[in-house]
Amino acid sequence: MKTRIYDMTDENSYRIGIADAAKTIRSGGLVVFPTETVYGLGANALDAEAVSRIFLAKGRPSDNPLIIHVTDMEMADVVSDSDVQQAEQMMKAFMPGPITVILKKKQTVPDAVTAGLNTVAVRMPEQRVARDLIAASGVPIAAPSANLSGKPSPTAPEDVLEDMDGKADVILLDGECRYGVESTVVDCTVFPARILRPGAITQEELSVTFALDESLNRNESERPKAPGMKYRHYKPNASVTAVCGSDGSVVDYINERVAQDPEGSAVLAFEELKNRIVCAQVFSLGCRDIPMQSTHVLFAQFRECDRRGIRHIYTMCPKEEGIGRAFMNRLQKAADEVIRLKQS
Ligand code: TXA
Ligand code: MG
């Protein structure tokens, strides 16, 4: 397939790109579009055949449901029952933004979207290309992240082209995604609501206003409520070792491991500790105390390591709070081993 690619940072291409992409969605095609979290691979959510093409293009298991992207509450009502009190309040408080709510599904939504569940995931992105695309299409858009199944989500144009050139009808490129990690998924069909996937809207922010069931954090062996969370995910080709602990012990441990294969190793290190790492390929995770910076670059750096043919990635870990929870959640799914060094 010849993919039509538009640079949305150019005003002229912007108009033509939105028009082509909207027409493609309406006629059952596939469009890759940017959001503030990661790039998505979209199709008309009300067209079962179009939706089935998403699963084919990604190589995604059909029991993993998709998120439906809408522009406003009116469009959310087409696919879901959002007039439940906690859901409505949460949507008003955080949408548009990097959050997805699980609601009761309406009959209009094909089973292919929800993998046969009676619930549906709804998200209202704030990124302007995403919003303009949904509005111009006039239909809700079902979209998973635009990576091949199992790979890290694409957060920059080169990542998208790597996985989707030749697979989607249209690709809209608009630079790096602001957050670089997928939306927070909150199940609003239960009370108290449950965070099924940590993301850019943090547990701390949500719990200011909403009662949250935190049992998911405590009981990790429980069957995952977000079906996608059971799959191994976000995986670069290189092996991934996460190393947590005090600064000195983490630096020493990583240096020792890198020495076993100096050529084939790369280290993802906090800016403050970078200079203490003895390795030819060190990537910055930004400031240790600003987990937003680390989260923004994690997937992009995994992909860059693959491009460079790296065999082993060693990464430092931010504090597991705020958006740092999303970082650790994704890292643990990508990691072959998580080393927890004793605090000295
Ligand atoms: O930021 C994001 O959420 C991105 C952008 C493109 O919007 N999308 C994304 O989609 O990350 P995806 O398909 O990669 O992840 C969707 C997650 C999966 O873990 C899936 O199992 C879960 O949401 N999910 C979807 N529908 C669900 C439902 N009805 N009940 C529970 N979990 C659901
Ligand atoms: Mg995904």
Coordinates of N, CA and C in Angstrom, one line a residue, residues 5-8 10-24 31 129 133 170-172:
I5 N 1.5 10.7 3.2 CA 2.1 11.2 4.5 C 2.0 12.7 4.4
Y6 N 1.5 13.4 5.5 CA 1.4 14.8 5.6 C 2.2 15.4 6.8
D7 N 2.9 16.5 6.5 CA 3.6 17.2 7.6 C 2.7 18.2 8.1
M8 N 2.1 18.0 9.3 CA 1.1 18.9 9.8 C 1.6 20.1 10.5
D10 N 3.2 22.2 8.7 CA 3.1 23.1 7.5 C 1.6 23.4 7.3
E11 N 1.3 24.7 7.4 CA -0.2 25.1 7.3 C -0.9 24.6 6.1
N12 N -0.2 24.6 5.0 CA -0.8 24.2 3.7 C -1.2 22.7 3.8
S13 N -0.1 21.9 4.2 CA -0.3 20.4 4.3 C -1.4 20.1 5.3
Y14 N -1.5 21.0 6.3 CA -2.5 20.8 7.4 C -3.9 20.6 6.8
R15 N -4.2 21.6 6.0 CA -5.6 21.6 5.5 C -5.9 20.4 4.6
I16 N -4.9 20.2 3.7 CA -5.1 19.0 2.8 C -5.1 17.7 3.6
G17 N -4.2 17.6 4.5 CA -4.0 16.4 5.3 C -5.3 16.1 6.1
I18 N -5.9 17.1 6.7 CA -7.1 16.8 7.5 C -8.2 16.4 6.5
A19 N -8.3 17.1 5.4 CA -9.4 16.7 4.4 C -9.2 15.3 3.9
D20 N -8.0 14.9 3.5 CA -7.8 13.6 3.0 C -8.0 12.5 4.1
A21 N -7.5 12.8 5.3 CA -7.6 11.9 6.4 C -9.1 11.6 6.8
A22 N -9.9 12.7 6.9 CA -11.3 12.6 7.2 C -12.0 11.8 6.2
K23 N -11.7 12.0 4.9 CA -12.4 11.3 3.9 C -12.0 9.8 4.0
T24 N -10.8 9.6 4.3 CA -10.3 8.2 4.4 C -11.0 7.5 5.6
V31 N -6.0 5.7 9.4 CA -5.3 7.0 9.5 C -4.4 7.0 10.8
V129 N -4.5 18.4 16.0 CA -4.7 17.5 14.8 C -5.7 16.5 15.1
L133 N -9.2 16.3 13.2 CA -9.5 15.0 12.4 C -10.9 14.4 12.8
V170 N -3.2 6.8 5.4 CA -2.8 8.2 5.6 C -2.0 8.3 6.9
I171 N -0.9 9.0 7.0 CA -0.2 9.3 8.2 C -0.1 10.8 8.4
L172 N -0.5 11.3 9.5 CA -0.4 12.7 9.8 C 0.7 12.9 10.9

